[in-house]
């Protein structure tokens, strides 16, 4: 496999592509039969190599080297230290008693705790050798006795003991997605079940005793070879990425990194990451500008923007003119015309002076791919590109590949994940028009792969061919299973709840020792206790008060039973407020939110059974409000 840790070749898009592509590599590589069978058929990769050639031809000469990714070789122990910091466990390095880190440790499952211990042990041993620095013993962190020869942690369920685990009673199960593909060697009606209730890494330990082997793998271009998956809804419904507060999503990222590492450990695979020291891009303009910089500018005009406006406009133009165009994305536009359009966009876009009517569909496709390629950091982040490649080259089962990919998506920064979601949603529309545009899922994946996952390549050999096929397969998984990948696994949400509860307990314990704070709390408590007690007397068990600021009736007490769903509460408010509502469209575009208690803010699935959530989070408040787009 390629050494993806050496990224000195990632310079400006035009120069890095020209330097890494020789004339020989622009043609479809010739391999003997045994090599091609290890990855995929040569003929099926033709679109990939044609796209690589188009990239070279369309790249501009004479651009400066202002876009630069610097990679510094990691010293011994530094990778583990960075991993602990990225996992929200910097307190293990500093030795401080940070409550967030302690709360996170208290939620870990057995395999997750083992993954943390492994990295921390490596870090401490390295620090002792290098600096003879006093660091905390791993036994102090995980509570291991001196007599214990190895780490043996009690399996911690990520599901709270107050009802979440038992609530999964398989009521009325509903599939998330309705893919038309079928499992290989099975009946077309057979679908494989995916569950988000249990930790992926724990499931590997229980169900997958045989480790995955990368030998003799073959990526098949036939889209029907991809299995059909059914995601079952528990009584808690499903949660999408945008349904949680930014604070809780930060904790989801911590837990996802730990879970991904534990998952790879369980499969016997090393989780490799690139170490990016500096990402520098243009500070203004449209192309070659970091997503965060573009969004910062766009939000000044349109608050709440999640995807750069230029990217939205390119997708919109393609949807308007190109979905039924034969060879869309594959057939390149004129390189000279695309170059001129880019320059004109840079000059006129922000002033709303650019005429989109003169942009042909193939030109818009060229501009879209150029925008993606010239991002200073890959849309799927440079840090985790090796992990994306590894999930295909080291894991053979699609289900396990999908679970690894799911966790990698949870790790993405908000700007990258939101932009990728918009792109994949468009690509799904392209594939759905295959009969007219002649672009199958595999064709689209071949075209987008070199734009999203350009890798170092001086000549075409067996390993490079495998990497090319691997990146195309990743794009295919992203497009086909995007509805699954942007759903937050429920076991991670349960761990966030436990983490929030533990943090609250730790904070209360700390405040108790501060006399001045104790006096203040006593005074504030006296001011609040009476109305709270009166409210608890008025509101019996199983009754919630839902607030709806946009309705004429701003609150309502609702008696819950085992059948009450979020959509039932919404319907009741709409019925009671059918007259006298000013902004009717906005009112009907609302969702039920669970706020506070052991969650920051949680937009509930319409099929969520509210009594189950109430039992898990009895201190929550309930509100109807528009869902943020």
XYZ file of N, CA and C in Angstrom, residues 196-377:
546
model
N -27.794 0.672 14.995
C -26.977 1.728 15.596
C -27.059 1.698 17.121
N -27.679 0.669 17.668
C -27.914 0.632 19.117
C -26.672 0.198 19.887
N -25.833 -0.647 19.279
C -24.650 -1.159 19.968
C -23.389 -0.654 19.292
N -22.347 -0.504 20.077
C -21.058 -0.050 19.575
C -20.578 -0.957 18.444
N -20.096 -0.370 17.364
C -19.579 -1.152 16.240
C -18.408 -2.030 16.677
N -17.506 -1.456 17.464
C -16.320 -2.204 17.889
C -16.688 -3.364 18.799
N -17.701 -3.186 19.636
C -18.154 -4.280 20.493
C -18.762 -5.390 19.642
N -19.455 -5.022 18.593
C -20.082 -6.016 17.722
C -19.031 -6.824 16.973
N -17.927 -6.179 16.604
C -16.851 -6.900 15.918
C -16.263 -7.949 16.837
N -16.090 -7.601 18.106
C -15.523 -8.541 19.066
C -16.448 -9.736 19.252
N -17.757 -9.478 19.269
C -18.719 -10.542 19.515
C -18.951 -11.392 18.283
N -19.127 -10.702 17.130
C -19.568 -11.404 15.931
C -18.445 -11.761 14.960
N -17.366 -11.026 14.989
C -16.332 -11.219 13.969
C -15.036 -11.726 14.547
N -14.982 -12.977 14.963
C -13.764 -13.523 15.553
C -12.665 -13.688 14.505
N -13.093 -13.953 13.280
C -12.101 -14.070 12.214
C -11.752 -12.694 11.693
N -10.487 -12.365 11.711
C -10.043 -11.037 11.256
C -10.135 -10.934 9.743
N -10.406 -9.693 9.316
C -10.541 -9.454 7.885
C -9.179 -9.555 7.196
N -9.194 -10.085 5.995
C -7.966 -10.190 5.202
C -8.111 -9.394 3.915
N -7.027 -8.689 3.571
C -7.080 -7.890 2.358
C -6.642 -8.666 1.124
N -6.246 -9.915 1.307
C -5.738 -10.685 0.180
C -6.863 -11.085 -0.771
N -6.519 -11.093 -2.051
C -7.438 -11.551 -3.099
C -8.751 -10.783 -3.129
N -8.724 -9.532 -2.692
C -9.934 -8.726 -2.783
C -10.142 -8.279 -4.219
N -11.372 -8.108 -4.577
C -11.694 -7.662 -5.927
C -12.869 -6.707 -5.847
N -12.658 -5.483 -6.286
C -13.736 -4.495 -6.303
C -14.508 -4.659 -7.597
N -15.787 -4.903 -7.498
C -16.604 -5.157 -8.676
C -17.349 -3.902 -9.080
N -17.289 -3.601 -10.371
C -17.922 -2.382 -10.862
C -19.439 -2.514 -10.942
N -19.959 -3.733 -10.902
C -21.392 -3.954 -10.991
C -22.074 -3.382 -9.749
N -22.874 -2.334 -9.942
C -23.522 -1.684 -8.798
C -24.483 -2.613 -8.072
N -25.009 -3.614 -8.770
C -25.942 -4.532 -8.120
C -25.248 -5.439 -7.113
N -23.887 -5.438 -7.142
C -23.149 -6.225 -6.160
C -23.167 -5.577 -4.778
N -23.541 -4.308 -4.712
C -23.628 -3.641 -3.406
C -24.868 -4.136 -2.667
N -24.727 -4.457 -1.395
C -25.872 -4.967 -0.642
C -26.890 -3.882 -0.337
N -28.087 -4.311 -0.120
C -29.146 -3.415 0.334
C -29.203 -3.498 1.846
N -29.168 -2.338 2.501
C -29.191 -2.300 3.963
C -30.496 -1.687 4.460
N -30.988 -2.237 5.546
C -32.148 -1.698 6.228
C -31.710 -1.221 7.605
N -31.957 0.036 7.902
C -31.655 0.571 9.239
C -32.955 0.605 10.023
N -32.983 -0.129 11.106
C -34.203 -0.192 11.908
C -34.297 1.008 12.837
N -35.492 1.541 12.916
C -35.748 2.626 13.869
C -36.150 2.035 15.212
N -35.463 2.457 16.258
C -35.918 2.105 17.598
C -37.008 3.092 17.988
N -37.487 2.990 19.205
C -38.524 3.903 19.680
C -37.991 5.323 19.858
N -36.677 5.481 19.746
C -36.068 6.813 19.860
C -35.874 7.471 18.504
N -36.296 6.801 17.440
C -36.175 7.380 16.117
C -34.727 7.465 15.666
N -34.494 8.257 14.643
C -33.154 8.446 14.109
C -32.766 9.918 14.214
N -31.481 10.156 14.366
C -30.962 11.517 14.537
C -29.965 11.826 13.440
N -30.196 12.907 12.710
C -29.245 13.336 11.695
C -28.215 14.272 12.313
N -27.136 14.495 11.573
C -26.028 15.298 12.090
C -26.488 16.678 12.555
N -27.344 17.341 11.777
C -27.770 18.692 12.126
C -28.792 18.767 13.239
N -29.184 17.618 13.784
C -30.220 17.605 14.818
C -29.679 17.834 16.223
N -28.353 17.830 16.382
C -27.740 18.004 17.696
C -27.060 19.360 17.794
N -26.892 19.836 19.019
C -26.231 21.122 19.242
C -24.746 21.010 18.905
N -24.086 22.135 18.574
C -22.647 22.101 18.274
C -21.821 21.526 19.419
N -22.231 21.805 20.663
C -21.489 21.285 21.819
C -21.554 19.771 21.874
N -22.734 19.220 21.616
C -22.870 17.762 21.647
C -22.208 17.117 20.433
N -22.214 17.799 19.274
C -21.536 17.244 18.107
C -20.022 17.195 18.325
N -19.503 18.127 19.112
C -18.080 18.089 19.450
C -17.766 16.828 20.243
N -18.665 16.460 21.138
C -18.481 15.228 21.912
C -18.655 13.996 21.032
N -19.552 14.091 20.053
C -19.719 12.994 19.098
C -18.400 12.747 18.356
N -17.695 13.824 18.002
C -16.412 13.665 17.307
C -15.391 12.970 18.207
N -15.319 13.387 19.467
C -14.407 12.721 20.399
C -14.686 11.217 20.439
N -15.936 10.894 20.659
C -16.327 9.491 20.792
C -16.139 8.729 19.481
N -16.364 9.404 18.350
C -16.208 8.734 17.054
C -14.755 8.356 16.801
N -13.821 9.244 17.173
C -12.409 8.924 16.998
C -12.017 7.740 17.869
N -12.479 7.735 19.099
C -12.168 6.615 19.999
C -12.801 5.330 19.469
N -14.060 5.416 19.035
C -14.764 4.243 18.524
C -14.125 3.736 17.230
N -13.734 4.649 16.318
C -13.079 4.239 15.074
C -11.768 3.518 15.379
N -11.004 4.044 16.320
C -9.738 3.415 16.698
C -9.975 2.039 17.293
N -10.972 1.932 18.171
C -11.311 0.633 18.761
C -11.795 -0.343 17.692
N -12.547 0.169 16.722
C -13.069 -0.653 15.631
C -11.915 -1.220 14.795
N -10.960 -0.357 14.436
C -9.798 -0.820 13.671
C -8.958 -1.785 14.505
N -8.810 -1.505 15.794
C -8.067 -2.420 16.670
C -8.708 -3.802 16.679
N -10.043 -3.834 16.765
C -10.758 -5.113 16.810
C -10.558 -5.906 15.518
N -10.365 -5.185 14.394
C -10.134 -5.845 13.104
C -8.657 -6.130 12.857
N -7.800 -5.704 13.791
C -6.370 -5.917 13.622
C -5.751 -5.005 12.589
N -6.299 -3.801 12.431
C -5.829 -2.842 11.427
C -5.283 -1.603 12.126
N -4.176 -1.085 11.628
C -3.610 0.137 12.189
C -4.333 1.357 11.621
N -4.792 2.222 12.490
C -5.438 3.463 12.063
C -4.366 4.516 11.853
N -4.113 4.844 10.586
C -3.072 5.822 10.269
C -3.698 7.179 9.975
N -3.011 8.220 10.407
C -3.456 9.584 10.122
C -2.280 10.389 9.610
N -2.578 11.321 8.720
C -1.556 12.260 8.279
C -1.414 13.361 9.313
N -0.218 13.854 9.460
C 0.058 14.911 10.432
C 0.264 16.218 9.681
N -0.802 17.009 9.592
C -0.765 18.266 8.864
C -0.398 19.386 9.833
N 0.716 20.036 9.556
C 1.184 21.110 10.429
C 0.530 22.432 10.075
N 0.401 22.717 8.775
C -0.129 24.018 8.374
C -0.948 23.872 7.099
N -2.111 24.447 7.107
C -2.939 24.497 5.914
C -3.122 25.967 5.560
N -2.533 26.385 4.447
C -2.605 27.783 4.053
C -3.298 27.894 2.703
N -4.258 28.765 2.612
C -4.957 28.983 1.358
C -5.115 30.471 1.100
N -5.785 30.782 0.012
C -6.048 32.189 -0.299
C -6.994 32.771 0.738
N -6.835 34.046 1.015
C -7.661 34.688 2.031
C -8.920 35.316 1.437
N -8.993 35.401 0.117
C -10.187 35.942 -0.524
C -10.347 35.300 -1.891
N -11.491 35.532 -2.501
C -11.784 34.911 -3.777
C -12.744 33.756 -3.610
N -12.785 32.850 -4.592
C -13.722 31.727 -4.590
C -13.015 30.380 -4.665
N -12.029 30.267 -5.544
C -11.338 28.994 -5.738
C -10.043 28.992 -4.932
N -9.723 27.847 -4.335
C -8.512 27.746 -3.529
C -8.621 28.399 -2.174
N -9.846 28.714 -1.746
C -10.082 29.372 -0.451
C -10.648 28.337 0.517
N -10.202 28.297 1.773
C -10.756 27.342 2.738
C -12.268 27.494 2.894
N -12.941 26.388 3.112
C -14.396 26.420 3.270
C -14.818 27.352 4.395
N -14.079 27.331 5.497
C -14.432 28.170 6.639
C -14.338 29.653 6.294
N -13.347 30.018 5.465
C -13.201 31.416 5.051
C -14.363 31.833 4.155
N -14.732 30.972 3.223
C -15.872 31.259 2.350
C -17.151 31.413 3.162
N -17.367 30.524 4.120
C -18.593 30.570 4.918
C -18.637 31.803 5.810
N -17.493 32.187 6.328
C -17.437 33.393 7.164
C -17.889 34.612 6.373
N -17.480 34.684 5.108
C -17.893 35.790 4.250
C -19.365 35.680 3.872
N -19.816 34.466 3.523
C -21.208 34.269 3.095
C -22.203 34.537 4.221
N -21.826 34.218 5.443
C -22.745 34.386 6.578
C -23.011 35.850 6.903
N -22.124 36.727 6.450
C -22.369 38.153 6.656
C -23.585 38.616 5.865
N -23.822 37.989 4.724
C -24.987 38.325 3.906
C -26.170 37.421 4.218
N -25.875 36.140 4.457
C -26.933 35.155 4.692
C -26.593 34.346 5.935
N -26.988 34.830 7.122
C -26.703 34.106 8.365
C -27.266 32.680 8.317
N -26.511 31.771 8.877
C -26.967 30.383 8.907
C -26.526 29.564 7.707
N -25.788 30.177 6.776
C -25.308 29.443 5.606
C -24.348 28.336 6.039
N -24.564 27.129 5.514
C -23.730 25.986 5.873
C -22.868 25.495 4.723
N -23.262 25.823 3.504
C -22.516 25.421 2.310
C -22.156 26.688 1.541
N -20.889 26.863 1.115
C -20.500 28.084 0.405
C -21.449 28.407 -0.742
N -21.775 29.684 -0.888
C -22.750 30.103 -1.897
C -22.306 29.756 -3.312
N -21.015 29.882 -3.616
C -20.532 29.558 -4.950
C -20.756 28.082 -5.236
N -20.560 27.231 -4.242
C -20.772 25.795 -4.414
C -22.255 25.501 -4.633
N -23.113 26.190 -3.881
C -24.555 26.023 -4.061
C -24.985 26.433 -5.468
N -24.434 27.543 -5.966
C -24.826 28.031 -7.293
C -24.374 27.076 -8.394
N -23.189 26.500 -8.247
C -22.712 25.543 -9.242
C -23.600 24.303 -9.275
N -23.974 23.814 -8.096
C -24.869 22.656 -8.029
C -26.244 22.995 -8.606
N -26.719 24.191 -8.290
C -28.023 24.614 -8.798
C -28.020 24.690 -10.323
N -26.946 25.244 -10.894
C -26.859 25.352 -12.345
C -26.833 23.968 -13.002
N -26.117 23.042 -12.388
C -26.047 21.687 -12.920
C -27.393 20.974 -12.829
N -28.114 21.202 -11.742
C -29.431 20.577 -11.596
C -30.415 21.145 -12.615
N -30.277 22.417 -12.911
C -31.189 23.060 -13.857
C -30.924 22.633 -15.306
N -29.660 22.409 -15.646
C -29.322 22.198 -17.060
C -28.659 20.866 -17.380
N -28.133 20.150 -16.342
C -27.265 19.022 -16.668
C -27.687 17.641 -16.233
N -28.744 17.497 -15.457
C -29.091 16.173 -14.937
C -29.403 15.173 -16.041
N -29.938 15.647 -17.145
C -30.294 14.745 -18.240
C -29.313 14.831 -19.410
N -28.224 15.579 -19.224
C -27.219 15.719 -20.276
C -26.351 14.466 -20.343
N -26.264 13.858 -21.503
C -25.476 12.631 -21.635
C -23.999 12.910 -21.353
N -23.443 12.096 -20.479
C -22.032 12.228 -20.127
C -21.731 13.364 -19.180
N -22.744 13.898 -18.494
C -22.503 14.988 -17.555
C -21.477 14.547 -16.517
N -20.569 15.429 -16.172
C -19.419 15.202 -15.282
C -18.271 14.510 -16.007
N -18.604 13.601 -16.953
C -17.551 12.857 -17.653
C -17.010 13.626 -18.853
N -17.902 14.190 -19.661
C -17.478 14.934 -20.858
C -17.031 16.332 -20.432
N -15.760 16.672 -20.642
C -15.262 17.964 -20.161
C -15.716 19.123 -21.042
N -15.835 20.283 -20.427
C -16.089 21.494 -21.197
C -14.785 22.011 -21.763
N -14.867 23.075 -22.517
C -13.666 23.685 -23.081
C -12.788 24.229 -21.956
N -11.515 23.814 -21.950
C -10.594 24.262 -20.906
C -10.442 25.780 -20.919
N -10.365 26.367 -22.108
C -10.215 27.824 -22.217
C -11.470 28.532 -21.724
N -12.631 27.985 -22.079
C -13.883 28.616 -21.639
C -14.058 28.502 -20.124
N -13.722 27.351 -19.556
C -13.813 27.168 -18.104
C -12.873 28.128 -17.388
N -11.680 28.331 -17.944
C -10.718 29.265 -17.348
C -11.271 30.687 -17.348
N -11.864 31.093 -18.473
C -12.436 32.442 -18.556
C -13.614 32.609 -17.609
N -14.445 31.581 -17.496
C -15.592 31.643 -16.588
C -15.131 31.748 -15.134
N -14.086 31.036 -14.814
C -13.546 31.119 -13.458
C -13.090 32.530 -13.137
N -12.347 33.131 -14.055
C -11.854 34.493 -13.825
C -13.007 35.478 -13.693
N -14.042 35.278 -14.503
C -15.187 36.178 -14.438
C -15.969 35.978 -13.136
N -16.067 34.733 -12.683
C -16.728 34.461 -11.406
C -15.988 35.145 -10.252
N -14.676 35.039 -10.269
C -13.877 35.654 -9.202
C -14.126 37.164 -9.142
N -14.351 37.768 -10.302
C -14.509 39.224 -10.359
C -15.939 39.683 -10.094
N -16.944 38.891 -10.478
C -18.327 39.382 -10.472
C -19.282 38.665 -9.531
N -18.879 37.530 -8.973
C -19.845 36.722 -8.211
C -20.417 37.472 -7.017
N -19.572 38.057 -6.203
C -20.039 38.703 -4.973
C -20.869 39.951 -5.243
N -20.729 40.518 -6.421
C -21.540 41.683 -6.762
C -22.819 41.322 -7.495
N -23.098 40.026 -7.605
C -24.290 39.529 -8.305
C -24.345 40.022 -9.764
N -23.176 40.156 -10.374
C -23.098 40.647 -11.751
C -22.824 39.525 -12.753
N -22.622 38.309 -12.249
C -22.267 37.209 -13.137
C -23.521 36.652 -13.810
N -23.437 36.429 -15.115
C -24.557 35.898 -15.892
C -24.449 34.378 -15.975
N -25.277 33.679 -15.193
C -25.220 32.221 -15.141
C -25.816 31.581 -16.396
N -26.593 32.318 -17.155
C -27.239 31.739 -18.340
C -26.239 31.336 -19.421
N -25.064 31.916 -19.381
C -24.068 31.582 -20.406
C -23.181 30.397 -20.001
N -23.433 29.829 -18.810
C -22.641 28.693 -18.338
C -23.292 27.396 -18.808
N -22.618 26.676 -19.674
C -23.125 25.397 -20.152
C -22.963 24.335 -19.061
N -23.727 23.263 -19.188
C -23.711 22.241 -18.144
C -22.326 21.613 -17.978
N -21.634 21.341 -19.087
C -20.300 20.744 -18.986
C -19.289 21.721 -18.391
N -19.483 23.021 -18.672
C -18.615 24.032 -18.069
C -18.860 24.116 -16.560
N -20.127 24.044 -16.158
C -20.459 24.072 -14.729
C -19.863 22.865 -14.022
N -19.898 21.709 -14.692
C -19.296 20.508 -14.103
C -17.794 20.689 -13.938
N -17.151 21.296 -14.944
C -15.717 21.556 -14.846
C -15.374 22.501 -13.715
N -16.190 23.544 -13.539
C -15.969 24.498 -12.446
C -16.186 23.840 -11.092
N -17.186 22.971 -11.011
C -17.460 22.273 -9.756
C -16.280 21.396 -9.353
N -15.774 20.617 -10.287
C -14.649 19.723 -9.978
C -13.388 20.534 -9.675
N -13.212 21.655 -10.361
C -12.071 22.517 -10.094
C -12.138 23.085 -8.679
N -13.334 23.486 -8.259
C -13.516 24.015 -6.905
C -13.113 22.958 -5.875
N -13.552 21.720 -6.087
C -13.253 20.633 -5.146
C -11.760 20.360 -5.097
N -11.121 20.269 -6.267
C -9.687 19.949 -6.326
C -8.832 21.021 -5.674
N -9.243 22.281 -5.812
C -8.381 23.367 -5.373
C -8.623 23.794 -3.929
N -9.472 23.080 -3.214
C -9.601 23.361 -1.783
C -8.248 23.136 -1.120
N -7.823 24.012 -0.239
C -6.514 23.848 0.413
C -6.391 22.523 1.147
N -7.489 22.064 1.714
C -7.514 20.756 2.360
C -8.633 19.942 1.730
